[in-house]
Amino acid sequence: MTALKANLNMSRRHLLAAASAGVGLAFAGRVAAQTGGPANKLVVVIARGAMDGLSVTVPYADPNYVPLRGGLAVAAPGEANGALALSEGFGLHPALAGLHALYGQGQLRFAPAVALPVRIRSHFDAQDVLENGGEGLRQQSDGWLNRAIVAAGGTSLKGLSIGAQTPLILRGDAPVSSWAPGGLVRDGDRIASLLQDLYVEDPMLGQNLARGLATEQLVSMEGGDQRLRRNDVQGLGQAVAKLMNGPEGADIVAVSLDGWDTHAGQRAQLQTRLTGLDQLVTGLKDGLGEAWSRTAVVVATEFGRTARANGTQGTDHGTGSSLLLAGGAVKRGGPIGDWPTLADNRLFENRDLAPTLDIRSVFKGVLRDHMGVDRAALDARVFPGSAAEAPTMNGLV
């Protein structure tokens, strides 16, 4: 019941800022030796701007889908430019052919109706909640992925952020490396960071904001000859995979993808964004080689978009959205969580897809079963106070 396909136009903040720093990984002070065989790998991709889940995992069999979506509806499988069939009446957006191939191999699951533990439609606040791990943690300066590293032992897992600044999700007591200059985002830098996301598509403001971050040409990659062009998203995935391979490679990686705030002209924008997402994940798979079998990739967003199209062929800020879980470590299966339907009396506040699953339940299931974080630590330290609201999901990896 869901459709997914990705094409991504990476923002200058995330690719170009890396140019002036090179790769420069230095996992200083960390324990290099792994015990019990090669470590599992986790990549968390944050789709910033509110990814439209109803276009990613397409509920084509829901009788209210096409009437609500109008010209934004993705056609059913078998029709021209139709969704790529999944199970139980869902399909992936046609731009996600690589992810669909993973589904055929039993390496892709999807949650069609997830949300944060709090119902907010502000990008600023919702992204903080997504990365902090709960409404009660919004004023904290650390993120749940960093706390998970601490809970797992602190020195046994190596974290890496991809982007100009370390995102909130990876800030905290555990040391992490970064591919790009800029370091931690202080309180005073928060607005500048968000403005870079906001103006990523603006030809004038985007360039001005990016000018001080890096050169606008090529990103020199580790290895001398290999150079990554700004729009080469598949190359980015392969480059990130290089930083994850080997005994000193990163175990936990956070990647931010901007530009998902599709208030107008959504169809063309999503085609680009989803193509890029697809290329990023397939690039990771190709670059990781045998390590892909030990890898899980989570794609999440701060909230979804309205069930109804607006007057500019876009959608506005909503509530429920999709989560994607890919990787060689993923267990074969169908949708994660229940489908609320798009019936008028089931829409949240008569406008949004109603969530049926707390997004933290998925995060917790992956952290426990894939990264070895104790469930008690997940409930008490990584996602404090979440035991009742967000029980750990079983059987994902």
Short mmCIF file of C-alpha atoms in Angstrom, two decimals:
data_model
loop_
_atom_site.label_atom_id
_atom_site.label_comp_id
_atom_site.label_asym_id
_atom_site.label_seq_id
_atom_site.Cartn_x
_atom_site.Cartn_y
_atom_site.Cartn_z
CA MET A 1 0.00 0.00 0.00
CA THR A 2 2.89 2.31 -0.31
CA ALA A 3 5.06 3.66 -3.07
CA LEU A 4 8.65 4.63 -2.86
CA LYS A 5 11.27 5.95 -5.24
CA ALA A 6 14.00 8.44 -4.73
CA ASN A 7 16.00 11.03 -6.52
CA LEU A 8 17.95 13.51 -4.57
CA ASN A 9 19.43 16.89 -5.31
CA MET A 10 21.92 17.13 -2.47
CA SER A 11 22.19 20.58 -0.93
CA ARG A 12 25.42 22.53 -0.99
CA ARG A 13 25.51 22.34 2.77
CA HIS A 14 25.88 18.55 2.75
CA LEU A 15 28.10 17.87 -0.24
CA LEU A 16 30.02 21.05 -1.00
CA ALA A 17 31.03 21.71 2.57
CA ALA A 18 32.97 18.49 2.46
CA ALA A 19 35.19 19.87 -0.28
CA SER A 20 37.34 22.06 1.91
CA ALA A 21 37.79 19.35 4.52
CA GLY A 22 38.33 16.27 2.41
CA VAL A 23 37.54 13.05 4.16
CA GLY A 24 39.75 13.47 7.22
CA LEU A 25 38.35 10.67 9.35
CA ALA A 26 40.13 10.28 12.66
CA PHE A 27 38.40 8.01 15.10
CA ALA A 28 40.83 9.12 17.81
CA GLY A 29 40.70 7.49 21.18
CA ARG A 30 38.32 4.77 20.04
CA VAL A 31 38.81 1.07 20.42
CA ALA A 32 39.59 -0.29 16.97
CA ALA A 33 39.37 -3.98 17.75
CA GLN A 34 35.97 -5.56 17.33
CA THR A 35 34.97 -8.59 19.32
CA GLY A 36 32.84 -11.43 18.08
CA GLY A 37 33.39 -10.82 14.37
CA PRO A 38 32.70 -7.83 12.10
CA ALA A 39 30.37 -5.18 13.50
CA ASN A 40 26.90 -4.57 12.16
CA LYS A 41 26.28 -1.29 10.32
CA LEU A 42 23.44 1.22 10.66
CA VAL A 43 22.71 4.20 8.41
CA VAL A 44 19.98 6.66 9.39
CA VAL A 45 18.81 8.91 6.55
CA ILE A 46 16.75 11.94 7.59
CA ALA A 47 14.53 13.32 4.80
CA ARG A 48 14.29 16.92 5.98
CA GLY A 49 11.28 18.99 5.03
CA ALA A 50 8.52 16.38 5.53
CA MET A 51 8.57 13.57 2.98
CA ASP A 52 5.16 12.75 1.49
CA GLY A 53 4.63 9.17 2.57
CA LEU A 54 1.51 8.78 0.43
CA SER A 55 3.70 9.19 -2.65
CA VAL A 56 6.53 7.02 -1.36
CA THR A 57 4.62 3.97 -0.20
CA VAL A 58 1.54 4.35 -2.37
CA PRO A 59 -1.75 2.95 -0.95
CA TYR A 60 -3.16 2.48 -4.45
CA ALA A 61 -5.76 -0.05 -3.30
CA ASP A 62 -7.33 2.36 -0.81
CA PRO A 63 -10.54 3.60 -2.50
CA ASN A 64 -10.03 7.12 -1.16
CA TYR A 65 -6.45 7.53 -2.36
CA VAL A 66 -7.13 8.82 -5.88
CA PRO A 67 -10.09 11.06 -4.91
CA LEU A 68 -7.98 12.75 -2.20
CA ARG A 69 -4.83 13.09 -4.26
CA GLY A 70 -6.23 14.09 -7.62
CA GLY A 71 -3.41 14.91 -10.03
CA LEU A 72 -0.79 13.92 -7.45
CA ALA A 73 -1.99 10.32 -7.21
CA VAL A 74 0.56 7.74 -8.32
CA ALA A 75 -1.02 5.23 -10.69
CA ALA A 76 -1.54 1.61 -9.71
CA PRO A 77 1.01 -1.05 -10.69
CA GLY A 78 0.70 -2.06 -14.33
CA GLU A 79 -0.51 1.36 -15.47
CA ALA A 80 1.67 3.96 -17.19
CA ASN A 81 4.19 5.40 -14.69
CA GLY A 82 2.53 3.24 -12.10
CA ALA A 83 3.74 2.27 -8.67
CA LEU A 84 6.05 -0.69 -8.21
CA ALA A 85 4.02 -3.42 -6.55
CA LEU A 86 4.67 -4.30 -2.93
CA SER A 87 2.19 -6.29 -0.84
CA GLU A 88 -1.25 -5.70 0.68
CA GLY A 89 -2.28 -3.02 -1.80
CA PHE A 90 0.85 -0.86 -1.57
CA GLY A 91 3.42 0.09 -4.17
CA LEU A 92 6.66 2.06 -4.29
CA HIS A 93 6.97 5.30 -6.20
CA PRO A 94 8.26 4.46 -9.71
CA ALA A 95 11.47 6.41 -9.05
CA LEU A 96 12.51 3.79 -6.49
CA ALA A 97 13.44 0.95 -8.81
CA GLY A 98 16.59 0.11 -6.86
CA LEU A 99 14.70 -0.11 -3.59
CA HIS A 100 12.04 -2.19 -5.28
CA ALA A 101 14.73 -4.63 -6.38
CA LEU A 102 15.79 -4.86 -2.71
CA TYR A 103 12.17 -5.60 -1.80
CA GLY A 104 12.20 -8.49 -4.25
CA GLN A 105 15.26 -9.83 -2.44
CA GLY A 106 13.57 -9.53 0.95
CA GLN A 107 15.75 -6.56 1.91
CA LEU A 108 13.14 -3.80 2.20
CA ARG A 109 10.32 -3.23 4.69
CA PHE A 110 8.11 -0.19 5.09
CA ALA A 111 5.96 1.37 7.77
CA PRO A 112 3.13 3.22 5.96
CA ALA A 113 1.75 5.29 8.87
CA VAL A 114 4.35 6.35 11.45
CA ALA A 115 4.74 9.61 13.35
CA LEU A 116 6.52 11.35 16.18
CA PRO A 117 5.18 11.00 19.73
CA VAL A 118 3.83 14.57 19.53
CA ARG A 119 1.56 16.11 16.88
CA ILE A 120 3.32 19.21 15.59
CA ARG A 121 3.71 20.63 12.08
CA SER A 122 6.67 22.96 12.60
CA HIS A 123 9.82 21.82 10.80
CA PHE A 124 12.01 23.36 13.51
CA ASP A 125 10.29 21.63 16.42
CA ALA A 126 9.52 18.36 14.67
CA GLN A 127 13.08 17.80 13.51
CA ASP A 128 14.27 18.40 17.08
CA VAL A 129 11.81 15.82 18.38
CA LEU A 130 12.76 13.33 15.66
CA GLU A 131 16.45 13.65 16.51
CA ASN A 132 16.17 14.03 20.28
CA GLY A 133 13.86 11.07 20.58
CA GLY A 134 10.81 12.48 22.35
CA GLU A 135 8.74 15.52 23.21
CA GLY A 136 10.14 15.75 26.72
CA LEU A 137 13.69 15.95 25.37
CA ARG A 138 13.30 18.92 23.05
CA GLN A 139 15.50 21.19 25.12
CA GLN A 140 18.35 18.68 25.36
CA SER A 141 21.49 19.09 23.28
CA ASP A 142 22.05 15.40 22.51
CA GLY A 143 20.38 12.95 20.15
CA TRP A 144 19.09 9.40 20.45
CA LEU A 145 21.61 7.92 18.04
CA ASN A 146 24.50 9.27 20.10
CA ARG A 147 22.88 8.01 23.29
CA ALA A 148 22.56 4.60 21.65
CA ILE A 149 26.31 4.56 21.05
CA VAL A 150 26.87 5.37 24.72
CA ALA A 151 24.39 2.69 25.80
CA ALA A 152 26.18 0.13 23.63
CA GLY A 153 29.49 0.80 25.35
CA GLY A 154 30.61 4.12 23.97
CA THR A 155 33.92 2.97 22.48
CA SER A 156 32.82 -0.15 20.64
CA LEU A 157 30.74 1.65 17.98
CA LYS A 158 32.12 4.39 15.74
CA GLY A 159 29.76 7.15 14.64
CA LEU A 160 30.00 9.35 11.55
CA SER A 161 27.91 12.29 10.35
CA ILE A 162 27.72 13.31 6.71
CA GLY A 163 27.20 17.03 6.27
CA ALA A 164 28.47 20.47 7.13
CA GLN A 165 27.47 20.16 10.78
CA THR A 166 26.98 17.24 13.08
CA PRO A 167 23.19 16.81 13.22
CA LEU A 168 21.42 16.79 16.55
CA ILE A 169 20.74 13.05 16.28
CA LEU A 170 24.48 12.33 16.62
CA ARG A 171 25.45 15.01 19.16
CA GLY A 172 26.24 13.96 22.70
CA ASP A 173 28.80 12.32 24.95
CA ALA A 174 29.99 9.68 22.49
CA PRO A 175 32.71 11.03 20.17
CA VAL A 176 31.77 10.91 16.50
CA SER A 177 33.62 11.83 13.33
CA SER A 178 32.35 14.09 10.58
CA TRP A 179 32.95 14.24 6.87
CA ALA A 180 32.81 18.01 6.39
CA PRO A 181 33.96 21.09 8.32
CA GLY A 182 31.78 23.01 10.75
CA GLY A 183 31.68 20.78 13.81
CA LEU A 184 28.80 21.00 16.24
CA VAL A 185 25.91 23.33 15.58
CA ARG A 186 25.70 25.74 18.50
CA ASP A 187 22.47 27.46 19.47
CA GLY A 188 23.42 30.55 17.48
CA ASP A 189 24.08 28.50 14.35
CA ARG A 190 20.71 26.74 14.33
CA ILE A 191 18.92 29.35 12.24
CA ALA A 192 21.72 29.50 9.67
CA SER A 193 21.58 25.72 9.31
CA LEU A 194 17.82 25.74 8.79
CA LEU A 195 18.04 28.59 6.29
CA GLN A 196 20.44 26.55 4.20
CA ASP A 197 17.81 23.81 4.06
CA LEU A 198 15.03 26.28 3.33
CA TYR A 199 16.79 27.97 0.43
CA VAL A 200 18.40 24.91 -1.12
CA GLU A 201 16.27 25.32 -4.26
CA ASP A 202 16.60 29.12 -4.53
CA PRO A 203 19.15 29.90 -7.29
CA MET A 204 20.27 33.18 -5.67
CA LEU A 205 19.85 32.73 -1.92
CA GLY A 206 21.04 29.14 -2.01
CA GLN A 207 24.28 30.16 -3.70
CA ASN A 208 24.87 33.04 -1.32
CA LEU A 209 24.32 30.90 1.75
CA ALA A 210 26.60 28.20 0.39
CA ARG A 211 29.42 30.47 -0.72
CA GLY A 212 31.12 30.51 2.63
CA LEU A 213 30.84 26.78 3.14
CA ALA A 214 32.82 25.34 0.25
CA THR A 215 33.84 25.54 -3.35
CA GLU A 216 31.09 24.84 -5.90
CA GLN A 217 33.08 22.43 -8.03
CA LEU A 218 34.23 18.97 -7.08
CA VAL A 219 34.50 17.13 -3.81
CA SER A 220 37.87 15.44 -3.62
CA MET A 221 37.50 11.95 -2.27
CA GLU A 222 39.80 9.60 -0.42
CA GLY A 223 42.01 7.81 -2.91
CA GLY A 224 43.14 10.73 -5.06
CA ASP A 225 41.66 9.94 -8.46
CA GLN A 226 38.08 9.46 -7.37
CA ARG A 227 36.17 12.73 -7.34
CA LEU A 228 32.53 13.17 -6.48
CA ARG A 229 30.44 15.66 -8.40
CA ARG A 230 27.76 17.53 -6.50
CA ASN A 231 24.79 15.75 -8.07
CA ASP A 232 26.37 12.29 -8.14
CA VAL A 233 24.21 10.83 -5.39
CA GLN A 234 25.07 7.24 -6.21
CA GLY A 235 28.73 8.21 -5.99
CA LEU A 236 27.99 9.75 -2.60
CA GLY A 237 26.56 6.44 -1.39
CA GLN A 238 29.67 4.62 -2.56
CA ALA A 239 31.89 7.24 -0.92
CA VAL A 240 30.06 6.89 2.39
CA ALA A 241 30.41 3.11 2.08
CA LYS A 242 34.19 3.55 1.83
CA LEU A 243 34.14 5.35 5.16
CA MET A 244 32.24 2.42 6.66
CA ASN A 245 34.43 -0.40 5.38
CA GLY A 246 37.41 -1.90 7.15
CA PRO A 247 38.24 -2.27 10.87
CA GLU A 248 38.36 1.51 11.37
CA GLY A 249 35.21 2.18 9.37
CA ALA A 250 32.13 3.82 10.85
CA ASP A 251 29.45 1.58 12.33
CA ILE A 252 26.67 4.17 12.70
CA VAL A 253 26.15 6.91 10.11
CA ALA A 254 23.67 9.80 9.91
CA VAL A 255 22.91 11.39 6.52
CA SER A 256 20.62 14.39 5.97
CA LEU A 257 18.78 14.86 2.69
CA ASP A 258 17.09 18.23 2.19
CA GLY A 259 14.35 19.58 -0.05
CA TRP A 260 11.25 17.52 0.83
CA ASP A 261 8.98 20.49 1.64
CA THR A 262 6.80 20.17 -1.45
CA HIS A 263 4.12 22.86 -1.12
CA ALA A 264 3.92 23.38 -4.90
CA GLY A 265 4.81 21.37 -7.98
CA GLN A 266 5.24 18.26 -5.89
CA ARG A 267 5.25 15.65 -8.66
CA ALA A 268 8.45 16.84 -10.35
CA GLN A 269 10.20 17.60 -7.07
CA LEU A 270 9.50 14.16 -5.65
CA GLN A 271 10.69 12.51 -8.83
CA THR A 272 14.04 14.22 -8.28
CA ARG A 273 14.21 13.62 -4.53
CA LEU A 274 13.22 9.98 -4.72
CA THR A 275 15.58 9.23 -7.59
CA GLY A 276 18.39 10.60 -5.44
CA LEU A 277 17.31 8.59 -2.41
CA ASP A 278 17.22 5.47 -4.55
CA GLN A 279 20.70 6.18 -5.90
CA LEU A 280 22.06 6.86 -2.42
CA VAL A 281 20.88 3.51 -1.05
CA THR A 282 21.98 1.52 -4.10
CA GLY A 283 25.33 3.28 -3.97
CA LEU A 284 25.70 2.21 -0.35
CA LYS A 285 24.85 -1.37 -1.27
CA ASP A 286 27.38 -1.46 -4.10
CA GLY A 287 30.11 0.18 -2.03
CA LEU A 288 29.67 -1.93 1.09
CA GLY A 289 30.07 -5.23 -0.69
CA GLU A 290 29.88 -8.13 1.75
CA ALA A 291 29.24 -5.70 4.64
CA TRP A 292 25.81 -4.99 3.11
CA SER A 293 24.61 -8.27 4.60
CA ARG A 294 25.28 -6.74 8.04
CA THR A 295 23.74 -3.34 7.25
CA ALA A 296 20.39 -1.72 7.99
CA VAL A 297 19.33 1.61 6.46
CA VAL A 298 16.47 3.59 8.03
CA VAL A 299 14.86 6.45 6.08
CA ALA A 300 12.71 8.71 8.27
CA THR A 301 11.18 12.19 8.14
CA GLU A 302 9.82 14.64 10.71
CA PHE A 303 6.16 14.41 9.61
CA GLY A 304 4.07 13.67 6.56
CA ARG A 305 1.94 15.86 4.33
CA THR A 306 -1.76 16.50 3.91
CA ALA A 307 -3.84 13.73 2.38
CA ARG A 308 -5.47 16.20 -0.01
CA ALA A 309 -3.58 18.03 -2.72
CA ASN A 310 -3.60 21.82 -2.43
CA GLY A 311 -4.32 24.36 -5.17
CA THR A 312 -0.72 24.51 -6.39
CA GLN A 313 -0.34 20.78 -7.05
CA GLY A 314 1.51 20.32 -3.79
CA THR A 315 0.73 19.28 -0.25
CA ASP A 316 1.04 21.06 3.08
CA HIS A 317 2.41 20.02 6.46
CA GLY A 318 0.71 16.90 7.78
CA THR A 319 1.16 14.15 10.37
CA GLY A 320 1.60 10.47 9.45
CA SER A 321 4.23 9.48 6.90
CA SER A 322 6.25 6.49 5.72
CA LEU A 323 9.42 4.97 7.12
CA LEU A 324 11.65 2.74 5.00
CA LEU A 325 13.91 0.01 6.33
CA ALA A 326 16.40 -1.47 3.86
CA GLY A 327 19.54 -3.55 3.96
CA GLY A 328 20.94 -7.02 3.81
CA ALA A 329 20.25 -7.44 7.53
CA VAL A 330 16.52 -6.76 7.17
CA LYS A 331 14.17 -9.71 7.59
CA ARG A 332 11.73 -10.38 4.79
CA GLY A 333 8.21 -9.22 5.56
CA GLY A 334 5.27 -7.00 4.74
CA PRO A 335 4.17 -3.61 6.06
CA ILE A 336 5.27 -2.59 9.55
CA GLY A 337 2.30 -1.48 11.62
CA ASP A 338 -1.35 -1.06 10.69
CA TRP A 339 -2.91 0.90 7.86
CA PRO A 340 -5.56 3.38 9.13
CA THR A 341 -7.16 3.84 5.69
CA LEU A 342 -7.90 7.19 4.09
CA ALA A 343 -11.61 7.17 4.88
CA ASP A 344 -12.91 10.62 5.80
CA ASN A 345 -13.68 9.59 9.35
CA ARG A 346 -10.19 8.12 9.80
CA LEU A 347 -8.16 11.15 8.75
CA PHE A 348 -6.33 12.94 11.54
CA GLU A 349 -8.02 16.31 12.12
CA ASN A 350 -9.90 15.75 8.84
CA ARG A 351 -6.75 16.42 6.80
CA ASP A 352 -3.83 14.06 7.48
CA LEU A 353 -2.90 10.41 7.33
CA ALA A 354 -3.50 9.17 10.88
CA PRO A 355 -0.42 7.50 12.38
CA THR A 356 -0.79 4.01 13.81
CA LEU A 357 2.80 3.51 15.00
CA ASP A 358 5.22 5.57 17.09
CA ILE A 359 8.36 5.96 14.98
CA ARG A 360 10.50 5.25 18.05
CA SER A 361 9.23 1.66 18.15
CA VAL A 362 10.98 0.98 14.85
CA PHE A 363 14.17 2.75 15.93
CA LYS A 364 14.22 0.72 19.13
CA GLY A 365 13.69 -2.59 17.34
CA VAL A 366 16.62 -1.91 15.02
CA LEU A 367 18.90 -0.71 17.83
CA ARG A 368 18.14 -3.72 20.02
CA ASP A 369 18.25 -6.53 17.47
CA HIS A 370 20.81 -5.10 15.06
CA MET A 371 23.16 -2.99 17.19
CA GLY A 372 22.85 -4.89 20.46
CA VAL A 373 21.49 -2.07 22.64
CA ASP A 374 19.76 -3.47 25.72
CA ARG A 375 15.99 -2.93 25.82
CA ALA A 376 16.13 -1.51 29.35
CA ALA A 377 18.69 1.03 28.17
CA LEU A 378 16.50 1.90 25.19
CA ASP A 379 13.52 2.60 27.45
CA ALA A 380 15.42 4.46 30.16
CA ARG A 381 18.35 6.20 28.46
CA VAL A 382 18.07 6.27 24.68
CA PHE A 383 14.33 7.09 24.53
CA PRO A 384 13.49 7.97 28.16
CA GLY A 385 9.90 7.33 29.17
CA SER A 386 9.04 5.50 25.94
CA ALA A 387 8.36 2.00 27.29
CA ALA A 388 4.57 2.31 27.30
CA GLU A 389 4.09 4.67 24.36
CA ALA A 390 6.61 3.06 22.01
CA PRO A 391 7.22 -0.64 22.72
CA THR A 392 10.17 -2.13 20.91
CA MET A 393 9.26 -3.72 17.56
CA ASN A 394 10.25 -7.36 17.07
CA GLY A 395 11.47 -9.21 14.01
CA LEU A 396 12.68 -6.33 11.83
CA VAL A 397 16.29 -7.45 11.50
#
